[in-house]
Coordinates of C-alpha atoms and ligand atoms in Angstrom, one line a residue:
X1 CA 2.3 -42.6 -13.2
X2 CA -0.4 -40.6 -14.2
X3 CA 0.7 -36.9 -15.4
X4 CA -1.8 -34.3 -12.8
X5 CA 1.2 -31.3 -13.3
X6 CA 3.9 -30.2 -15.5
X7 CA 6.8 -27.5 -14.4
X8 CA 7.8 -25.4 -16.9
X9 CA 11.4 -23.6 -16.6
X10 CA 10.9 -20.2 -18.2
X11 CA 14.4 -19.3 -19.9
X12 CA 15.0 -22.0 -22.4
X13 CA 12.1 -23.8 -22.1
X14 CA 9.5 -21.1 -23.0
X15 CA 11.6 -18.2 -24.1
X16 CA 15.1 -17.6 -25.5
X17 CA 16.3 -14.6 -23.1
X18 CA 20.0 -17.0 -23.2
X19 CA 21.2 -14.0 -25.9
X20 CA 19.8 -11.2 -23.6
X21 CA 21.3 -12.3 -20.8
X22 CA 24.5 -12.7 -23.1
X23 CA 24.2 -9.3 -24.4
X24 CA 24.2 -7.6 -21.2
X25 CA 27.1 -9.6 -19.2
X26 CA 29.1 -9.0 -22.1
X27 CA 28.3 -5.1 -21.3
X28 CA 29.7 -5.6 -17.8
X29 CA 32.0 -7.3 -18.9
X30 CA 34.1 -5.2 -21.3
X31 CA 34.3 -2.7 -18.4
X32 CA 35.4 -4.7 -16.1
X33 CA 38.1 -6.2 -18.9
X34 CA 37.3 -9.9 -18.9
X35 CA 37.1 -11.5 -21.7
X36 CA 33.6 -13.9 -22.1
X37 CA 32.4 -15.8 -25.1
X38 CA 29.2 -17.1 -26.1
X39 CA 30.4 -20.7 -24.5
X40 CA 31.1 -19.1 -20.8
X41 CA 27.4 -18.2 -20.9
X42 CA 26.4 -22.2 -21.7
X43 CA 27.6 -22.1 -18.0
X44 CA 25.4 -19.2 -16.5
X45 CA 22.5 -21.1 -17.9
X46 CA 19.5 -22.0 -14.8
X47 CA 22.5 -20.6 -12.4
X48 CA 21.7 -17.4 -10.3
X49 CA 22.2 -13.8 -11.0
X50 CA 24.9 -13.7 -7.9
X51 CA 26.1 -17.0 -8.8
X52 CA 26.6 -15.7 -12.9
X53 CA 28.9 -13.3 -11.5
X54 CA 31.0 -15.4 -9.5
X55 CA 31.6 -17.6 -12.5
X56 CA 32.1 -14.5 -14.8
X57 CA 34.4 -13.5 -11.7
X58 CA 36.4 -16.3 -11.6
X59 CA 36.7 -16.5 -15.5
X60 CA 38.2 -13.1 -15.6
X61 CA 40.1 -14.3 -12.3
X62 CA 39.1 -11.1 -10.6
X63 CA 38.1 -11.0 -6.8
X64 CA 35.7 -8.2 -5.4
X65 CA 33.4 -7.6 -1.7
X66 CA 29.9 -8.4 -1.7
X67 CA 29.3 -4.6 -2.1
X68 CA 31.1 -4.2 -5.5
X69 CA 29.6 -7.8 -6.3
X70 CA 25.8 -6.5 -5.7
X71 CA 26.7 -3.1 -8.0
X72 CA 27.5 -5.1 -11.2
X73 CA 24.8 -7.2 -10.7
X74 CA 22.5 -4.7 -10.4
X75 CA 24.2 -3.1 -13.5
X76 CA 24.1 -6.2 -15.4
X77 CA 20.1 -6.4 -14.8
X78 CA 19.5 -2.7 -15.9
X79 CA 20.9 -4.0 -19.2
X80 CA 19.0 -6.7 -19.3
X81 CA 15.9 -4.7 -18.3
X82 CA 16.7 -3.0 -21.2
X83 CA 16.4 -6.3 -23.2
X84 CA 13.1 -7.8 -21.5
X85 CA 11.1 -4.3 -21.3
X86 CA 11.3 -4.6 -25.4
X87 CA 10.0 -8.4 -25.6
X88 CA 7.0 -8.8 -27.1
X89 CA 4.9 -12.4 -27.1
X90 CA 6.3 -13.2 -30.7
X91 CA 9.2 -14.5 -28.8
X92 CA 7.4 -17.4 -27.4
X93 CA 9.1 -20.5 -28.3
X94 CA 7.6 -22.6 -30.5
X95 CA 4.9 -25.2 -29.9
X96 CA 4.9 -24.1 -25.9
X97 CA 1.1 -22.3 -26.4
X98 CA -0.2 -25.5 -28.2
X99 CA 1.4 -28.0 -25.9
X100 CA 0.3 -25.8 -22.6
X101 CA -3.2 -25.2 -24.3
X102 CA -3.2 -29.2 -24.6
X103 CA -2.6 -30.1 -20.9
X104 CA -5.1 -27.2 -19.4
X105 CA -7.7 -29.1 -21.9
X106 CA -6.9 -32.4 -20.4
X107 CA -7.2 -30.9 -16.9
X108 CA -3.1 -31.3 -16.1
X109 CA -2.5 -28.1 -14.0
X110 CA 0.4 -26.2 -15.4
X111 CA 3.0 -24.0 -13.2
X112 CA 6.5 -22.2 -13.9
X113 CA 9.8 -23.3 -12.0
X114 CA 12.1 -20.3 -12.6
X115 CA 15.1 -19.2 -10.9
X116 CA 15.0 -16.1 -12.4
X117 CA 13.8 -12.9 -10.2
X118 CA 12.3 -11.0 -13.5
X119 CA 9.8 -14.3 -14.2
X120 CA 6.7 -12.0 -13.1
X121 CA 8.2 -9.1 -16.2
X122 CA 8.7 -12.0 -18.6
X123 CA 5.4 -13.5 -18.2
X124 CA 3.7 -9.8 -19.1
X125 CA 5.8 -8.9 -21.8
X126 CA 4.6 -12.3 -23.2
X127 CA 1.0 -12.0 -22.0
X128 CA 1.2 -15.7 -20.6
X129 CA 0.8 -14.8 -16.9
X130 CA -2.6 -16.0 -17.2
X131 CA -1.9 -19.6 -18.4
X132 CA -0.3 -20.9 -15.3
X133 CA -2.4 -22.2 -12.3
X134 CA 1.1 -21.1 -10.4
X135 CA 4.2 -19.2 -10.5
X136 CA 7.9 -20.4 -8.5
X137 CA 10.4 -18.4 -9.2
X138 CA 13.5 -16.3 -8.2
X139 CA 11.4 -14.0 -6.1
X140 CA 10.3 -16.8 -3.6
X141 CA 12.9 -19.3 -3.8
X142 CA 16.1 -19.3 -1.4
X143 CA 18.0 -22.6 -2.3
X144 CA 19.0 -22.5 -6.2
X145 CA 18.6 -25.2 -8.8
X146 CA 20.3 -28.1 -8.3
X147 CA 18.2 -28.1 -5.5
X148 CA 14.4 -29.2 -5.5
X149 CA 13.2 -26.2 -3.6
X150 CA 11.9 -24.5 -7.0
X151 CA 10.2 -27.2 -8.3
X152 CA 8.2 -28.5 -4.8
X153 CA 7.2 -25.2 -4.2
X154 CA 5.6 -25.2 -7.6
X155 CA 3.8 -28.4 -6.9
X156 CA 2.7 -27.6 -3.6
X157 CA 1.2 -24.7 -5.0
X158 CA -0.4 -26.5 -7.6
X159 CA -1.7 -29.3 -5.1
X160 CA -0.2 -31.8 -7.0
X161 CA 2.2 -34.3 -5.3
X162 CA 5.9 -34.2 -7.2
X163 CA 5.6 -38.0 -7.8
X164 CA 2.8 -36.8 -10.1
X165 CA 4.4 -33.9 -11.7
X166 CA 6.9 -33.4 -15.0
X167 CA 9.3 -31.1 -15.4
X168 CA 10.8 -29.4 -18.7
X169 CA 13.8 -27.9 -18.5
X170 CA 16.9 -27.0 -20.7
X171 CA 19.7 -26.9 -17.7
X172 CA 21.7 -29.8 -16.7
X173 CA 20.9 -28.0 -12.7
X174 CA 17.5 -27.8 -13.4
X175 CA 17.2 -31.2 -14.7
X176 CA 19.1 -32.2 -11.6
X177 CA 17.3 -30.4 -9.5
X178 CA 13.8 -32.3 -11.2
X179 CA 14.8 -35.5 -10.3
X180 CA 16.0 -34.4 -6.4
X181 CA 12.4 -33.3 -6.3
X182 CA 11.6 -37.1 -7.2
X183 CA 9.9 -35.7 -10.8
X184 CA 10.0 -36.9 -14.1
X185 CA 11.9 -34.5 -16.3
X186 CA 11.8 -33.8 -19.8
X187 CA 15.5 -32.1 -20.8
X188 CA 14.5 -29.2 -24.0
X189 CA 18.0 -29.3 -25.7
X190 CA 20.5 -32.0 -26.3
X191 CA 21.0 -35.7 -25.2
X192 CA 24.9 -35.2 -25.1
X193 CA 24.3 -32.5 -22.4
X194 CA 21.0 -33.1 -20.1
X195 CA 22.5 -36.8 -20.1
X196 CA 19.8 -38.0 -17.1
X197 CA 17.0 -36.2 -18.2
X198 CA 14.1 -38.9 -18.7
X199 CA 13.6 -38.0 -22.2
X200 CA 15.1 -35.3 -24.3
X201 CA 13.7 -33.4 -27.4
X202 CA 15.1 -30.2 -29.2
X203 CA 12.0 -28.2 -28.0
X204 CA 8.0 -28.1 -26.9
X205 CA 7.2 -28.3 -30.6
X206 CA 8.1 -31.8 -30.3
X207 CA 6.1 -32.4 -27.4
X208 CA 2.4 -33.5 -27.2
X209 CA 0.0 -34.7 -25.2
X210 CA 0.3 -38.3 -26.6
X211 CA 3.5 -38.5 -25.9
X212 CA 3.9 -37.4 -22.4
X213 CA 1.1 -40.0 -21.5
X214 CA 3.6 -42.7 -23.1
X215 CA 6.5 -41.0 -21.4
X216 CA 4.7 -41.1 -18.1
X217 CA 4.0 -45.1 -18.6
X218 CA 8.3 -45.6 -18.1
Ligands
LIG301 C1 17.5 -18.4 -15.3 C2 18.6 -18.2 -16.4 C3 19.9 -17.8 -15.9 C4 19.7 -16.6 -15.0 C5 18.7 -16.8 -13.9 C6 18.5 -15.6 -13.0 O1 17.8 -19.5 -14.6 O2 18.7 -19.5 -17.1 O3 20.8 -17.6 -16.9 O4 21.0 -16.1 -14.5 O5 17.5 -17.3 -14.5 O6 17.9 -14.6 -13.8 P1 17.5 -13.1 -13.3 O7 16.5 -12.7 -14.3 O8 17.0 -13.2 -11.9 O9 18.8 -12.4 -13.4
LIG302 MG1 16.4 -22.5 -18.3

Protein backbone atom coordinates (compact mmCIF):
# COMPACT_ATOMS: atom_id res chain seq x y z
CA UNK A 1 0.00 0.00 0.00
CA UNK A 2 1.06 3.37 -0.40
CA UNK A 3 0.30 5.68 2.83
CA UNK A 4 -2.07 9.01 1.06
CA UNK A 5 -3.77 9.54 4.87
CA UNK A 6 -3.20 8.96 8.41
CA UNK A 7 -6.10 9.19 11.36
CA UNK A 8 -5.05 10.48 14.31
CA UNK A 9 -7.26 9.68 17.66
CA UNK A 10 -6.92 12.78 19.76
CA UNK A 11 -6.98 11.61 23.55
CA UNK A 12 -4.06 9.32 23.89
CA UNK A 13 -2.62 9.64 20.74
CA UNK A 14 -1.97 13.45 20.66
CA UNK A 15 -2.85 14.53 24.15
CA UNK A 16 -3.00 13.06 27.59
CA UNK A 17 -6.63 14.38 28.80
CA UNK A 18 -6.84 10.32 30.34
CA UNK A 19 -6.03 12.15 33.96
CA UNK A 20 -8.58 14.97 33.20
CA UNK A 21 -11.17 12.92 32.39
CA UNK A 22 -10.00 10.89 35.60
CA UNK A 23 -10.08 13.88 37.77
CA UNK A 24 -13.54 14.86 37.01
CA UNK A 25 -15.51 11.29 37.12
CA UNK A 26 -13.81 10.86 40.27
CA UNK A 27 -15.73 14.33 41.26
CA UNK A 28 -19.04 12.74 40.27
CA UNK A 29 -18.19 10.08 41.64
CA UNK A 30 -17.68 10.70 45.34
CA UNK A 31 -21.16 12.27 45.29
CA UNK A 32 -22.80 9.75 43.96
CA UNK A 33 -20.68 7.21 46.55
CA UNK A 34 -18.96 4.81 44.13
CA UNK A 35 -15.96 3.92 44.56
CA UNK A 36 -13.51 4.31 41.05
CA UNK A 37 -9.76 3.86 40.76
CA UNK A 38 -7.42 4.85 38.28
CA UNK A 39 -7.79 1.14 36.59
CA UNK A 40 -11.81 1.63 36.05
CA UNK A 41 -10.83 4.62 33.90
CA UNK A 42 -8.36 2.09 31.60
CA UNK A 43 -11.94 1.09 30.67
CA UNK A 44 -13.62 4.57 29.86
CA UNK A 45 -10.73 4.93 27.45
CA UNK A 46 -12.10 5.80 23.40
CA UNK A 47 -15.61 4.80 25.00
CA UNK A 48 -18.45 7.58 25.03
CA UNK A 49 -19.32 10.20 27.46
CA UNK A 50 -22.98 8.22 27.95
CA UNK A 51 -21.34 5.04 27.63
CA UNK A 52 -18.47 6.21 30.61
CA UNK A 53 -21.31 6.53 32.83
CA UNK A 54 -22.98 3.33 32.30
CA UNK A 55 -19.72 1.54 33.12
CA UNK A 56 -19.08 3.95 36.13
CA UNK A 57 -22.95 2.98 36.72
CA UNK A 58 -22.57 -0.43 36.74
CA UNK A 59 -19.24 -0.41 38.77
CA UNK A 60 -20.96 1.34 41.56
CA UNK A 61 -23.97 -1.01 40.71
CA UNK A 62 -26.39 1.90 40.75
CA UNK A 63 -29.27 2.18 38.19
CA UNK A 64 -30.79 5.66 37.21
CA UNK A 65 -33.46 7.21 34.00
CA UNK A 66 -31.94 8.75 31.09
CA UNK A 67 -32.83 12.07 32.78
CA UNK A 68 -30.65 11.69 35.98
CA UNK A 69 -28.08 9.83 33.49
CA UNK A 70 -27.87 13.11 31.05
CA UNK A 71 -27.45 15.49 34.49
CA UNK A 72 -24.24 13.80 35.68
CA UNK A 73 -22.99 13.71 32.47
CA UNK A 74 -23.40 17.09 31.93
CA UNK A 75 -21.84 17.60 35.43
CA UNK A 76 -19.01 15.41 34.73
CA UNK A 77 -18.12 17.62 31.46
CA UNK A 78 -18.33 21.00 33.44
CA UNK A 79 -15.43 19.52 35.42
CA UNK A 80 -13.81 18.56 32.82
CA UNK A 81 -14.32 21.88 31.04
CA UNK A 82 -12.75 23.09 33.88
CA UNK A 83 -9.61 20.87 33.04
CA UNK A 84 -9.45 21.52 29.15
CA UNK A 85 -10.30 25.49 29.29
CA UNK A 86 -6.70 25.56 31.35
CA UNK A 87 -4.66 23.34 28.62
CA UNK A 88 -2.20 25.02 27.00
CA UNK A 89 -0.11 23.50 23.68
CA UNK A 90 2.77 22.45 26.03
CA UNK A 91 0.62 19.38 26.57
CA UNK A 92 1.09 18.09 23.15
CA UNK A 93 2.47 14.78 23.27
CA UNK A 94 5.67 14.23 22.29
CA UNK A 95 7.04 13.72 18.73
CA UNK A 96 3.20 14.23 17.25
CA UNK A 97 4.23 17.99 15.73
CA UNK A 98 7.38 16.52 14.13
CA UNK A 99 5.83 13.36 12.89
CA UNK A 100 2.48 15.41 11.51
CA UNK A 101 4.93 18.14 10.22
CA UNK A 102 6.71 15.06 8.36
CA UNK A 103 3.66 13.60 6.46
CA UNK A 104 2.07 17.23 5.38
CA UNK A 105 5.86 17.65 3.82
CA UNK A 106 5.44 14.31 2.03
CA UNK A 107 1.95 15.39 0.89
CA UNK A 108 0.07 12.48 3.22
CA UNK A 109 -3.13 14.39 4.12
CA UNK A 110 -3.65 14.23 7.90
CA UNK A 111 -7.22 14.14 9.70
CA UNK A 112 -8.40 13.51 13.47
CA UNK A 113 -10.77 10.47 14.39
CA UNK A 114 -12.16 11.37 17.79
CA UNK A 115 -15.02 10.25 19.71
CA UNK A 116 -14.90 12.96 21.87
CA UNK A 117 -17.53 15.90 21.56
CA UNK A 118 -14.97 18.71 23.01
CA UNK A 119 -12.28 17.71 19.96
CA UNK A 120 -12.99 21.28 18.33
CA UNK A 121 -11.89 22.96 22.31
CA UNK A 122 -8.96 20.61 22.44
CA UNK A 123 -7.63 21.43 19.13
CA UNK A 124 -7.67 25.49 20.21
CA UNK A 125 -6.31 25.19 23.44
CA UNK A 126 -3.46 23.40 21.65
CA UNK A 127 -3.47 25.71 18.62
CA UNK A 128 -3.35 22.50 16.22
CA UNK A 129 -6.75 23.12 14.52
CA UNK A 130 -4.85 24.24 11.70
CA UNK A 131 -2.68 21.16 10.97
CA UNK A 132 -5.40 18.83 9.92
CA UNK A 133 -6.87 18.80 6.38
CA UNK A 134 -10.12 17.28 8.43
CA UNK A 135 -11.78 16.84 11.65
CA UNK A 136 -14.25 13.51 12.74
CA UNK A 137 -15.24 13.56 15.84
CA UNK A 138 -17.94 13.21 18.60
CA UNK A 139 -19.93 16.05 17.22
CA UNK A 140 -20.66 14.35 13.80
CA UNK A 141 -20.42 10.80 14.61
CA UNK A 142 -23.53 8.62 15.68
CA UNK A 143 -22.11 4.89 15.85
CA UNK A 144 -19.15 4.80 18.49
CA UNK A 145 -15.81 3.22 18.18
CA UNK A 146 -15.66 -0.14 17.75
CA UNK A 147 -17.39 0.88 14.82
CA UNK A 148 -15.74 2.31 11.61
CA UNK A 149 -18.06 5.16 11.24
CA UNK A 150 -15.34 7.63 12.83
CA UNK A 151 -12.63 6.78 10.93
CA UNK A 152 -14.45 6.55 7.12
CA UNK A 153 -15.99 9.71 7.79
CA UNK A 154 -12.40 11.05 8.27
CA UNK A 155 -11.27 9.54 5.03
CA UNK A 156 -14.04 10.53 3.02
CA UNK A 157 -13.41 13.87 4.13
CA UNK A 158 -9.98 13.71 3.28
CA UNK A 159 -10.64 12.07 -0.21
CA UNK A 160 -8.59 9.32 0.56
CA UNK A 161 -9.92 5.77 0.26
CA UNK A 162 -9.59 3.75 3.85
CA UNK A 163 -7.45 1.03 2.06
CA UNK A 164 -5.02 3.86 1.75
CA UNK A 165 -5.22 5.33 5.13
CA UNK A 166 -3.41 4.57 8.84
CA UNK A 167 -4.78 4.97 11.86
CA UNK A 168 -3.00 5.72 15.39
CA UNK A 169 -4.77 5.06 18.12
CA UNK A 170 -4.21 4.07 21.87
CA UNK A 171 -7.78 2.18 22.53
CA UNK A 172 -8.22 -1.42 22.04
CA UNK A 173 -12.06 0.02 20.37
CA UNK A 174 -10.44 2.33 18.36
CA UNK A 175 -7.91 -0.03 17.11
CA UNK A 176 -10.90 -2.28 16.40
CA UNK A 177 -12.73 -0.01 15.03
CA UNK A 178 -9.44 0.84 12.37
CA UNK A 179 -9.37 -2.43 11.08
CA UNK A 180 -13.54 -2.62 10.55
CA UNK A 181 -12.85 0.42 8.53
CA UNK A 182 -10.36 -2.02 6.45
CA UNK A 183 -7.15 0.52 7.72
CA UNK A 184 -3.87 -0.16 8.79
CA UNK A 185 -3.51 0.79 12.43
CA UNK A 186 -0.73 1.77 14.50
CA UNK A 187 -1.80 0.97 18.42
CA UNK A 188 0.25 4.12 20.76
CA UNK A 189 0.57 2.17 24.00
CA UNK A 190 1.26 -1.52 24.76
CA UNK A 191 1.51 -4.80 22.78
CA UNK A 192 -0.04 -6.80 25.72
CA UNK A 193 -3.14 -4.59 25.37
CA UNK A 194 -3.78 -3.24 21.55
CA UNK A 195 -2.93 -7.07 20.76
CA UNK A 196 -4.25 -6.70 16.81
CA UNK A 197 -2.94 -3.47 16.20
CA UNK A 198 -0.54 -3.74 13.06
CA UNK A 199 2.32 -2.40 14.81
CA UNK A 200 2.59 -0.94 18.24
CA UNK A 201 4.99 1.68 19.76
CA UNK A 202 4.97 3.58 23.22
CA UNK A 203 4.15 6.91 21.44
CA UNK A 204 4.54 9.29 18.09
CA UNK A 205 8.04 10.03 19.25
CA UNK A 206 8.83 6.66 17.96
CA UNK A 207 7.23 7.15 14.74
CA UNK A 208 8.66 8.54 11.57
CA UNK A 209 8.17 8.86 8.21
CA UNK A 210 10.61 5.95 7.31
CA UNK A 211 9.10 3.76 9.21
CA UNK A 212 5.45 4.12 8.27
CA UNK A 213 6.62 3.63 4.50
CA UNK A 214 8.18 0.16 5.84
CA UNK A 215 5.12 -0.48 7.89
CA UNK A 216 2.89 0.19 4.89
CA UNK A 217 5.01 -2.46 2.71
CA UNK A 218 3.34 -5.54 5.25
C1 LIG B 1 -12.32 9.88 24.00
C2 LIG B 1 -11.77 9.47 25.36
C3 LIG B 1 -12.86 8.93 26.24
C4 LIG B 1 -14.01 9.94 26.33
C5 LIG B 1 -14.56 10.20 24.92
C6 LIG B 1 -15.69 11.22 24.93
O1 LIG B 1 -12.60 8.76 23.27
O2 LIG B 1 -10.77 8.48 25.21
O3 LIG B 1 -12.34 8.67 27.52
O4 LIG B 1 -15.05 9.45 27.15
O5 LIG B 1 -13.49 10.69 24.12
O6 LIG B 1 -15.18 12.46 25.32
P1 LIG B 1 -16.04 13.78 25.60
O7 LIG B 1 -14.98 14.85 25.58
O8 LIG B 1 -17.03 13.90 24.48
O9 LIG B 1 -16.69 13.60 26.92
MG1 LIG C 1 -7.82 7.61 22.63
Amino acid sequence: MIVKGCIFDLDGVIVDTAKYHYLAWKKLTSILNINFTKEDNERLKGVSRMASLDIILEIGNVVYDDKMKEEYADLKNKWYLDYINRMTPEEILPGSLEFISELKNAGIKVAIGSASRNTPLILERLAIRNLFDAVADGNIIIKAKPDPEVFITAAKMLGVSPADCVVFEDAVAGVEAALNAGMRCVGIGSEKILTTAHYVIAGLDKMSLKKLKLLAKF
